Amino acid sequence: MTTFSLFDKSSKMDGIYVFFIVNRFQMLFLFFLLPTYLLHPFMIWGIVAMAIFSQLNIRLLCKWLESNYAKKGYQGFVELFGVRMVRLLTFIGLILILIKITVITLGYLEVIHDFIFPSMNSNWIIFFILLTSSYVASLGMKNTIRFVVIVFLCVFWIIFLYFPFFIPPIAALHDLYPLIPTNWTTDSWKGLLLIWSSYSGPEYLICLIPWIKPQQKMRKYLTYANALSTSEYLLLFIASLFFFGSNYLSKSKYPIIHMIRYLQSPMFERLDIILISLHMFVLVFALSIFLLCIYGATRIILKKTSTQPSRMGFAVTCIVLFLCFVFVNNWIWSIKTEQNILLNIQIWLSGITYFIVPTFLLLLTKLKGRVKA
Amino acid sequence: MFWKKGKRIANDSSDTQQPVQRKISLDSLKQVLDNMDDVEIIERTTLNDQKVVLIYLRTLIDQDRLNESIIEPVIQCPHAMIYESIATPKVMKIHLLEEAQKLLLTGAVLLNDCIQEQWLVIPLPNELSRGIETSETETILYGAKDSFTEQLEPNITLIRRRLPITELKTEKYKVGSLSETTIVLMYIDGLTNPEYISIARKKISEINFDLFFDSSQVAAFMEEHHHSIFPQFQQTDRPDVCAYSLGLGKLTILVENTPFVLIAPITFFHLFQSPEDYINRWPVASFLRIIRYLSFFLSVTLIPLYVALTTHHYQMIPLQILFVIVESRSKLPFTPFWEAILMLTILEIIKEASLRMPTKSSQTLGVIGGIVIGQAAVQAGFASKVLIVLVCISTISSFLVPNYLMTKANTLIQFCFLLLSSFFGVFGIAMGAVAILAHLNGLTSLKQPYFSPIAPFYWKDWIDLFIRGPLINMKSRPDHLHPLQKWRYKRRM
């Protein structure tokens, strides 16, 4: 392969890929923190409520994805906003993606540090994760999107390992009470925000739409993805409630992983080490997609869309991203309070983007259509 | 990799120049065939007093047939029309020297009719061929026992007998400027996707090299990913595998002088399929296929996992097993990584040596290797008993993969995983797995995705993926091969 075709759009993907992508984007990192933030059993309804809101949001997103503007890809955005505005919005999107991938990567790194390698220099892990992601991304957007099937198959079964937590003596029904909220605090709102942020991810489909076949039943696939994520959130939260109980959930930062530590098999103890390692599949996939988005965004900002993607440009993007990760990891993330701020920023930003992007795009499309009419 | 630069191929104008075409004459032929010991130039006179000259390479032609079909009839020929007396099905007239040269070297006899002033060419190749034997590389217990030979014609016959249809097309090409190797592109017209055929034709026409002695060399020029460790063409010496693949909508490439036929497009999963899969009862075949995948996984990860656990994650090992490992490793001077590297390298040396040595010596080698690895290494304190057991399991597992080239790829992956596991433990193995799977996902065979039907996702084709579904339910051809005829049955009128 002598030509470097990162954004080859010669073949389009079926809607099933949307299902895999959205589901894994919703199971990226924030779900690890869910039980710690939700705490109370009545927050099960919070998950259900947010799932319904997410579904409504998906409807809006689907309506926009079915519009002519979406089908045209980059040109559609240009028609909708104009070149200058597209560049500005791309820049904002670039920053948002940068924050997102920094938080998910460093968050995952923290999990590795806590559970697998407490004394290893984390910069090496960043380097190798990014190296792997760069390789995946270098195969092009088409192959990276296709990679999601492998990712999904390699990790979706992990949820079934939580089955033993639903069997007595661990499972006791009284751990699920009260199901009706007795006290509603600011933390409960924060919990709802985190659930909403966890559901974010489908909005990034706007970057991938040129690679998805038109005339797909997007709503069907997105609904399935949302439903699967909801059931996974519910299963994990209920399992953690059974295992820790509502009172002790806040004592553990990553209860979902801690629980797995207690599972034993005849071959291995500490299954968490294997499962955390496997979660890298999802991270690498997400990083690869976002890496390509960042490179594409940079090209739009620098007005280089008419030229062919270059190996040098892509390599520079990867190196800059690595330096960015290392910088944040060494000077921002390692300070406890700062880390929480960065995480909180990401939670807020994810929530906002997931809410705003579909609504804003659909509104503008409708307005534009009305003006044209 | 993404930083790889495209290679520029210099256009040498001298290579593209067309050779000057000369008319054939006895003198010019003698000049061309000078210093060739096996060239025979004989003169004969017919009953009609007509002089004929026969030119041939005695090493390439069938001499008995020469006497029976050409010399005797020509001598006895009572009239001037010599070519009518020749008792072979094919006689051609030629005019050009280059053409005559080429035909001579394929085992033809040139006949100069001096009176008519014409040159006739009569193909009379000496079909040096071993008999049709049982396949040694893809042995099966039940099923057809025949295998391909080094000759093209018998190989085509073996396939034609299995697919007696006129839609089975054969296209002949020559590759190799020195070896002049004939290759035959075979496909079923109206079934195989025309895109594959045109890609194959284009790739064959672009081949530019001097020598081709094996089909793998042809494959190397037709592959899209030259640096990958995975074979992108399936090589088989079994006609039944070939015929089955053609029936699915693939194409095959037969190469002269090798019994191994190329099949494309293939997927990673085709390399795990054995002809016996379609002979056994489907639950048994499915079980065996799953065992094959499992053994591939074991062969690649078992030793790296041992290194990862004993180096980084002692806490993952259950206490009873940990006691055994600690006891076994207590007097070893090496770290688990070096211990594993040492053992695997020795094993690879023994494996390679047993392949290269004569059969009788390889038996001795097996005994020596077994004793050295099995007992002496443990007693000398170079390796732990646990590692010996794991190496044995891993090695035996690697032999379960039916494709030999894939078995070799296993070894390389194992070493890479070993390195990663020594640095990052289980996390390193996962990292390696991501890279390998991403690589497989990006590979193509004849421009078709190599990791189909998983990525791209064709769930209907999963009936013949990890399991081998009942044949009665496999009524359609695999979607990922995009055949022109989807159904494998004919509708009853």
PDB file of C-alpha atoms in Angstrom, chain A residues 94 154 169 226 250 285:
ATOM      1  CA  LEU A  94     -11.114  19.804  18.329  1.00  0.00           C
ATOM      2  CA  CYS A 154     -13.575  -8.833  22.589  1.00  0.00           C
ATOM      3  CA  PRO A 169     -25.730 -14.665  49.393  1.00  0.00           C
ATOM      4  CA  ASN A 226     -28.798   2.983  23.773  1.00  0.00           C
ATOM      5  CA  SER A 250     -18.742   5.838  48.066  1.00  0.00           C
ATOM      6  CA  PHE A 285     -10.554   2.139  19.205  1.00  0.00           C
TER       7      PHE A 285
END
